[in-house]
PDB file of C-alpha atoms in Angstrom:
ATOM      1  CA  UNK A1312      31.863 -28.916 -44.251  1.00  0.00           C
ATOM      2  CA  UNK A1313      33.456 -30.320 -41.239  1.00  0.00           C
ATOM      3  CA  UNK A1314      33.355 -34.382 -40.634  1.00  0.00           C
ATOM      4  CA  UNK A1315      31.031 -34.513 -37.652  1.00  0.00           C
ATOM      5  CA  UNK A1316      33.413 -36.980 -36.409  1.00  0.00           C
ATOM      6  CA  UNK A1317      36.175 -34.849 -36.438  1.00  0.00           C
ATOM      7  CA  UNK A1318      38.149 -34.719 -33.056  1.00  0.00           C
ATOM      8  CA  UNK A1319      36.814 -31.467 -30.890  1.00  0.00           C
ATOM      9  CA  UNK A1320      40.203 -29.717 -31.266  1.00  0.00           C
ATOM     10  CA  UNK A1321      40.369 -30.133 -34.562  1.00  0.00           C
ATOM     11  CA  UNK A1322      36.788 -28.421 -34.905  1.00  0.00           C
ATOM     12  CA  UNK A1323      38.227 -25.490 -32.630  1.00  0.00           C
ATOM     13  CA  UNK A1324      40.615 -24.523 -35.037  1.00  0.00           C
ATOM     14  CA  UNK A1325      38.683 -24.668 -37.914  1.00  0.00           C
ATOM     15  CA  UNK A1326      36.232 -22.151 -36.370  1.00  0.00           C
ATOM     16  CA  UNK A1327      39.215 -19.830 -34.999  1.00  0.00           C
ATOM     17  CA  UNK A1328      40.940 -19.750 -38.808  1.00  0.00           C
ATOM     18  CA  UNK A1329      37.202 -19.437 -40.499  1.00  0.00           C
ATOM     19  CA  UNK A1330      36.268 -16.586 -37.669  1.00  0.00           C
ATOM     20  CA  UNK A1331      39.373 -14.775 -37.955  1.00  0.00           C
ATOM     21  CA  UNK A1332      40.379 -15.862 -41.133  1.00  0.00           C
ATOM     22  CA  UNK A1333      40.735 -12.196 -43.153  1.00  0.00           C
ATOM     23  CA  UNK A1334      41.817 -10.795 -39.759  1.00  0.00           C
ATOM     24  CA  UNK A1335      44.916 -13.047 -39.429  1.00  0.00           C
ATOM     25  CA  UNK A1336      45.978 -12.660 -43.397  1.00  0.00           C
ATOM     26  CA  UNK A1337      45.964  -9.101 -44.405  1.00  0.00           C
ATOM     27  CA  UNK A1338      47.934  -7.753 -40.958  1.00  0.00           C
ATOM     28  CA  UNK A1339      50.494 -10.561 -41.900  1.00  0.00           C
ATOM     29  CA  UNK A1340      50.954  -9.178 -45.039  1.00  0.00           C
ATOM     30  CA  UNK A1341      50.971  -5.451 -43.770  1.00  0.00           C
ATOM     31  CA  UNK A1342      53.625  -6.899 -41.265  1.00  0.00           C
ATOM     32  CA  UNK A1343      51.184  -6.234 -38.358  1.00  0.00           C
ATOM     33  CA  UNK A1344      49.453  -9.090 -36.095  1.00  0.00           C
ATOM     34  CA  UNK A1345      46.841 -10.752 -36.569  1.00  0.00           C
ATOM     35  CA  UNK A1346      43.821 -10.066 -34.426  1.00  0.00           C
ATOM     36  CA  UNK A1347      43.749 -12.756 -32.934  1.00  0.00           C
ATOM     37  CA  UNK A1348      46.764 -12.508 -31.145  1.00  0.00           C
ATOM     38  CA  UNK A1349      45.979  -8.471 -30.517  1.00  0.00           C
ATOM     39  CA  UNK A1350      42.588  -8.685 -29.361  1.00  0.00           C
ATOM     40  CA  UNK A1351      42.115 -10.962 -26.331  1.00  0.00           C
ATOM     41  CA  UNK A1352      38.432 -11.065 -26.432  1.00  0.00           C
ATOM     42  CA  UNK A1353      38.438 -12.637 -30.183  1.00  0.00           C
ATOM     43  CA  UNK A1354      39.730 -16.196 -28.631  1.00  0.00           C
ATOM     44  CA  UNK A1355      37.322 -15.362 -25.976  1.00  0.00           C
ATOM     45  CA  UNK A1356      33.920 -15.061 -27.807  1.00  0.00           C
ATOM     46  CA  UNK A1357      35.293 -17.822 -30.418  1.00  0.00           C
ATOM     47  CA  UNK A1358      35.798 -20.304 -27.748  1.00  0.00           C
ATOM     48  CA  UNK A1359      32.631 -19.151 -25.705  1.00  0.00           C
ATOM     49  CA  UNK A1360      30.276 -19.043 -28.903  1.00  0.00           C
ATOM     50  CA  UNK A1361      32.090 -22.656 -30.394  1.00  0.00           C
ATOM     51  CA  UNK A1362      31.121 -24.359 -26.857  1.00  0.00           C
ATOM     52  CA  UNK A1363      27.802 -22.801 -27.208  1.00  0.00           C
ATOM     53  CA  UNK A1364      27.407 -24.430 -30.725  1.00  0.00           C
ATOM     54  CA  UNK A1365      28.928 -27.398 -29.814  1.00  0.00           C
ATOM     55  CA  UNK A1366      26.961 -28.355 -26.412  1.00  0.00           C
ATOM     56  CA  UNK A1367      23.467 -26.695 -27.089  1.00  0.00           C
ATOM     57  CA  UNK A1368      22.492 -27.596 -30.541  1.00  0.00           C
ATOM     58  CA  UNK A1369      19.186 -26.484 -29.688  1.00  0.00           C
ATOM     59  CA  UNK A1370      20.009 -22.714 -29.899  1.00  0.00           C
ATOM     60  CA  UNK A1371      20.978 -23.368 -34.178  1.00  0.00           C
ATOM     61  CA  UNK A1372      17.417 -25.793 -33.574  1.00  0.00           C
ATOM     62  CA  UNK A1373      15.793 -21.864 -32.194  1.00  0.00           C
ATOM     63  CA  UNK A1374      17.517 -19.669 -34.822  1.00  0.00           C
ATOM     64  CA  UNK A1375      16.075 -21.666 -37.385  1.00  0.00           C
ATOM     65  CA  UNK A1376      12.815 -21.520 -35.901  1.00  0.00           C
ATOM     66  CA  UNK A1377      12.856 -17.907 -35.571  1.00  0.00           C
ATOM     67  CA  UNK A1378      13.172 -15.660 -38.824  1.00  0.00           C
ATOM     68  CA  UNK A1379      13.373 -12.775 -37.123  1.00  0.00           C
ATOM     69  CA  UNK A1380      15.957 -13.591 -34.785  1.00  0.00           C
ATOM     70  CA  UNK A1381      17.961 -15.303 -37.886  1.00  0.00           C
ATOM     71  CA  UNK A1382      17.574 -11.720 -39.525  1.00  0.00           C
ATOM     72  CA  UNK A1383      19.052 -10.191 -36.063  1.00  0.00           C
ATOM     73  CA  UNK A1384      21.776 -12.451 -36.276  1.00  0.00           C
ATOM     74  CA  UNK A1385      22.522 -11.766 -40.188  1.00  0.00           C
ATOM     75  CA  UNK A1386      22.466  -8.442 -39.523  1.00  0.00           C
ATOM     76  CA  UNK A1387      24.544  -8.633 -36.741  1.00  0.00           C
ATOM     77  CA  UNK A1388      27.482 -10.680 -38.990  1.00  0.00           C
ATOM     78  CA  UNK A1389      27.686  -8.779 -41.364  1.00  0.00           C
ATOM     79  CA  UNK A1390      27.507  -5.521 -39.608  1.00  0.00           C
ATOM     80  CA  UNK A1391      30.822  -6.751 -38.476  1.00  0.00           C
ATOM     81  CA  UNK A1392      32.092  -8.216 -41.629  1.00  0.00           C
ATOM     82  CA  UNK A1393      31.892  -4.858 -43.351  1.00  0.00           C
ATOM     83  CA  UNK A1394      33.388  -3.243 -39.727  1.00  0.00           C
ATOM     84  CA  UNK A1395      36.485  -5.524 -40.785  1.00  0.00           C
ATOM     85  CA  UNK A1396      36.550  -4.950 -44.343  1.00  0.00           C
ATOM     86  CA  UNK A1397      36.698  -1.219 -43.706  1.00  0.00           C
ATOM     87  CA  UNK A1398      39.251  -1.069 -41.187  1.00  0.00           C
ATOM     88  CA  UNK A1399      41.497  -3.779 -43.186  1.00  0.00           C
ATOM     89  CA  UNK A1400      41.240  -1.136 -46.163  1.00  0.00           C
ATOM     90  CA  UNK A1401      41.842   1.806 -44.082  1.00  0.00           C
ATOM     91  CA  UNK A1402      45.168   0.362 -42.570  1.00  0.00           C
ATOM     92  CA  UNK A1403      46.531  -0.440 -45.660  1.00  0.00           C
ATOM     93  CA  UNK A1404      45.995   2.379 -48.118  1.00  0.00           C
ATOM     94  CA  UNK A1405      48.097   3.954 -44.662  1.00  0.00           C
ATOM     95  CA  UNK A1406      50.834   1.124 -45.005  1.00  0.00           C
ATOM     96  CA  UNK A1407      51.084   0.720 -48.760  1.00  0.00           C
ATOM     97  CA  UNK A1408      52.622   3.367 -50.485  1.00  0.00           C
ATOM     98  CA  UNK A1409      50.921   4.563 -53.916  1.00  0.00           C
ATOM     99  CA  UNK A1410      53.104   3.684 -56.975  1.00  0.00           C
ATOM    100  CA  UNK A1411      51.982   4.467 -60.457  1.00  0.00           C
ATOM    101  CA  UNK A1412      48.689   6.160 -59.370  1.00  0.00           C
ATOM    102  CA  UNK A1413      48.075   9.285 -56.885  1.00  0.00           C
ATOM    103  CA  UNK A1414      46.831   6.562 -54.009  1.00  0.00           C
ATOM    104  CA  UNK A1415      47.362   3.087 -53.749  1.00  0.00           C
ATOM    105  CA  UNK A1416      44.962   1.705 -55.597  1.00  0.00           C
ATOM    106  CA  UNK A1417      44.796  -2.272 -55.671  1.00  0.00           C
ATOM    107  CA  UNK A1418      47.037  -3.026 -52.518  1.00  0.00           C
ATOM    108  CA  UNK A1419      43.944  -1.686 -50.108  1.00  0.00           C
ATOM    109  CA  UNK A1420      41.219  -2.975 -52.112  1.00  0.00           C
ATOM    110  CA  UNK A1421      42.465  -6.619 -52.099  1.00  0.00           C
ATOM    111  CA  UNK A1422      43.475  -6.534 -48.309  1.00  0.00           C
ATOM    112  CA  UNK A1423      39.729  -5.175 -47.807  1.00  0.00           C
ATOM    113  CA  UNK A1424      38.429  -8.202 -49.975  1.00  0.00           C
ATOM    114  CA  UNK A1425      40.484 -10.505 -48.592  1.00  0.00           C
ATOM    115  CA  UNK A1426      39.443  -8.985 -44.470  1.00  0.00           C
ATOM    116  CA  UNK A1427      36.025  -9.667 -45.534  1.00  0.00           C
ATOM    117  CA  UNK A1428      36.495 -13.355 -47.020  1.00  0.00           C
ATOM    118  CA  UNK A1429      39.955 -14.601 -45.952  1.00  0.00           C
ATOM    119  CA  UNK A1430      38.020 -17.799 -43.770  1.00  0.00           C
ATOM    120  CA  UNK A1431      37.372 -19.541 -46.448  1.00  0.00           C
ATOM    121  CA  UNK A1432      40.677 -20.250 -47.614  1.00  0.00           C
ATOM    122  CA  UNK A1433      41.908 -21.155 -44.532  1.00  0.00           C
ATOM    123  CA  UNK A1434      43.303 -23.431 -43.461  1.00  0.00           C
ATOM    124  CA  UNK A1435      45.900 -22.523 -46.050  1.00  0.00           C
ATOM    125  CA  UNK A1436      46.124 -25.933 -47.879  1.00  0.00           C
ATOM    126  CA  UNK A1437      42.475 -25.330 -49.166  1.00  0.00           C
ATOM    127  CA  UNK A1438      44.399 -23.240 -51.500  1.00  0.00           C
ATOM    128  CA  UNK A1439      41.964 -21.941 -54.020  1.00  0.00           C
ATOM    129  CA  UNK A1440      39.162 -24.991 -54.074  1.00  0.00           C
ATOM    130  CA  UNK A1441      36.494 -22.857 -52.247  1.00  0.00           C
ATOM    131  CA  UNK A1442      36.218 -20.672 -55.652  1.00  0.00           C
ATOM    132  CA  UNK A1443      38.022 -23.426 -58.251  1.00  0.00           C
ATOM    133  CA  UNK A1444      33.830 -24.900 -59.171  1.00  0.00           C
ATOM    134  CA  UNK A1445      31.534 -22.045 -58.840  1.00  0.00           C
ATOM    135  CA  UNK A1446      34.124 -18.904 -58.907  1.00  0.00           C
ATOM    136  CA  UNK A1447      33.646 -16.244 -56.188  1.00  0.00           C
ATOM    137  CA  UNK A1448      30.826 -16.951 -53.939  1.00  0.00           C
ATOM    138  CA  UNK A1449      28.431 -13.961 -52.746  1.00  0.00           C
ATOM    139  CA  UNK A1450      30.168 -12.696 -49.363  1.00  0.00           C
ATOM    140  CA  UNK A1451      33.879 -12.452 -51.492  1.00  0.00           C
ATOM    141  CA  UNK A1452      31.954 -10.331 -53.975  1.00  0.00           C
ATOM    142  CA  UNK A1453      30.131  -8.070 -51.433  1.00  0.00           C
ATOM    143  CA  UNK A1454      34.003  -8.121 -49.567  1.00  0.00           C
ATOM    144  CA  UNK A1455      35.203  -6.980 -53.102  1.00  0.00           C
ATOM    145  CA  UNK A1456      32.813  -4.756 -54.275  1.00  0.00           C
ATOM    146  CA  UNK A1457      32.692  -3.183 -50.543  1.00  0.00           C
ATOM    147  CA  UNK A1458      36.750  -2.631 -50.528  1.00  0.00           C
ATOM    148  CA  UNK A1459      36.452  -1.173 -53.623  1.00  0.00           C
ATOM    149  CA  UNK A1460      33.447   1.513 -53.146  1.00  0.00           C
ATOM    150  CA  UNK A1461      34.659   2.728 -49.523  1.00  0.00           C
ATOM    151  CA  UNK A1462      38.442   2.837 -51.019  1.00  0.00           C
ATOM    152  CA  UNK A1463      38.001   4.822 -53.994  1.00  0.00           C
ATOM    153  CA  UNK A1464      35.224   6.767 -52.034  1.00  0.00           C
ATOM    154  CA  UNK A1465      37.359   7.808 -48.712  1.00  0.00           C
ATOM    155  CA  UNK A1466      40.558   8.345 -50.870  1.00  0.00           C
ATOM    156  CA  UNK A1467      39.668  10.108 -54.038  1.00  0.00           C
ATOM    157  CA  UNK A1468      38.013  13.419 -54.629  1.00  0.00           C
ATOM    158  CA  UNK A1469      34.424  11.687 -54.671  1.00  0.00           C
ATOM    159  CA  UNK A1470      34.281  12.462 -51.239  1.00  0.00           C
ATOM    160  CA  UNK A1471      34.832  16.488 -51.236  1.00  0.00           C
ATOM    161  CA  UNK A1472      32.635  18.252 -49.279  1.00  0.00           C
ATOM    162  CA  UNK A1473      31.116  15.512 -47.498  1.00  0.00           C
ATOM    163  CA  UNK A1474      31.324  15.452 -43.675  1.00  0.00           C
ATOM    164  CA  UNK A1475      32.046  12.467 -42.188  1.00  0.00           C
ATOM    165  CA  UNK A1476      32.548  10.576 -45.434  1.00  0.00           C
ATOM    166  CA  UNK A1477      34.714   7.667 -44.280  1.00  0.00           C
ATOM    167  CA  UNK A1478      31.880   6.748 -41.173  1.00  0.00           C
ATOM    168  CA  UNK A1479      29.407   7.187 -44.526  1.00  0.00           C
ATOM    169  CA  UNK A1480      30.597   5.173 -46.605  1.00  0.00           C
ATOM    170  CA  UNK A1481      30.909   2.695 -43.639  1.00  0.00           C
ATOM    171  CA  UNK A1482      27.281   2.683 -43.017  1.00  0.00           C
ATOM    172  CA  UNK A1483      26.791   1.916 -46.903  1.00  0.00           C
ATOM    173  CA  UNK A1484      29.208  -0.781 -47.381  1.00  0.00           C
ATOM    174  CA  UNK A1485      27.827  -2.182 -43.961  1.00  0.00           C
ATOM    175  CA  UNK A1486      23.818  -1.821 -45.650  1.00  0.00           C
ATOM    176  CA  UNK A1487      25.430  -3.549 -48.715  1.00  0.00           C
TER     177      UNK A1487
END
């Protein structure tokens, strides 16, 4: 948790390293950029939905009035959570190469946890506190467990004969 008294830049960041968090670690270590820096509109819609959340309390005052619009919104999240844990696992079983199995096997399933997670260690000199206590919380597990089914699904012979298998399996992990 943020200090409410925390200076409004300092807030800012937090959100832009939470929000992009898994999207700014795993192209740095596939020697890519981050998306924040690729994709203009992520600063945009950060900044836009931070002012929102900063100067109208009264919409997080509605969404927790509302269950149905705080299932939209759930829904909504993690729609795009899995979105980025699939195309952070895609990217790199193409970037790393395979070495002592037919397909790289743990490079592109820990890039595809770490898409779907990676805010929550950043800033970087959290280190590993936000798992030290309780151990991995509920959306690193779903990341993990998500990386892991769509990766061994989409790159092994489990997925033979089944049209469209990687949009498939993107529809499960996104349902998961």
């Amino acid at each position: 948790k943020l200090d409410p008294n925390s200076s409004l830049s300092y807030k800012l960041v937090s959100m832009i390293l939470q929000c992009t968090g898994g999207g700014t670690l795993v192209p740095i270590f596939l020697n890519g950029i981050p998306v924040s820096l690729a994709q203009d509109s992520y600063p945009i819609a950060i900044i836009v939905a931070f002012l929102l959340h900063q100067y109208l309390p009264i919409l997080r005052d509605v969404l927790s009035l509302s269950p149905i619009l705080k299932v939209a919104v759930i829904f909504m999240y993690e729609t795009l959570r899995a979105s980025v844990v699939v195309k952070l696992t895609t990217a790199a079983a193409k970037v790393i190469p395979a070495s002592d199995f037919a397909i790289p096997l743990f490079g592109p399933i820990f890039c595809g946890a770490i898409a779907g997670c990676g805010g929550s260690f950043l800033p970087l000199n959290k280190g590993l506190d936000p798992i030290k206590a309780n151990g991995l919380g509920q959306p690193m597990l779903s990341a993990f467990i998500g990386a892991t089914f769509y990766h061994l699904f989409t790159q092994t012979s489990l997925s033979e004969g089944v049209i469209n298998a990687p949009q498939k399996a993107q529809v499960i992990v996104a349902l998961f």
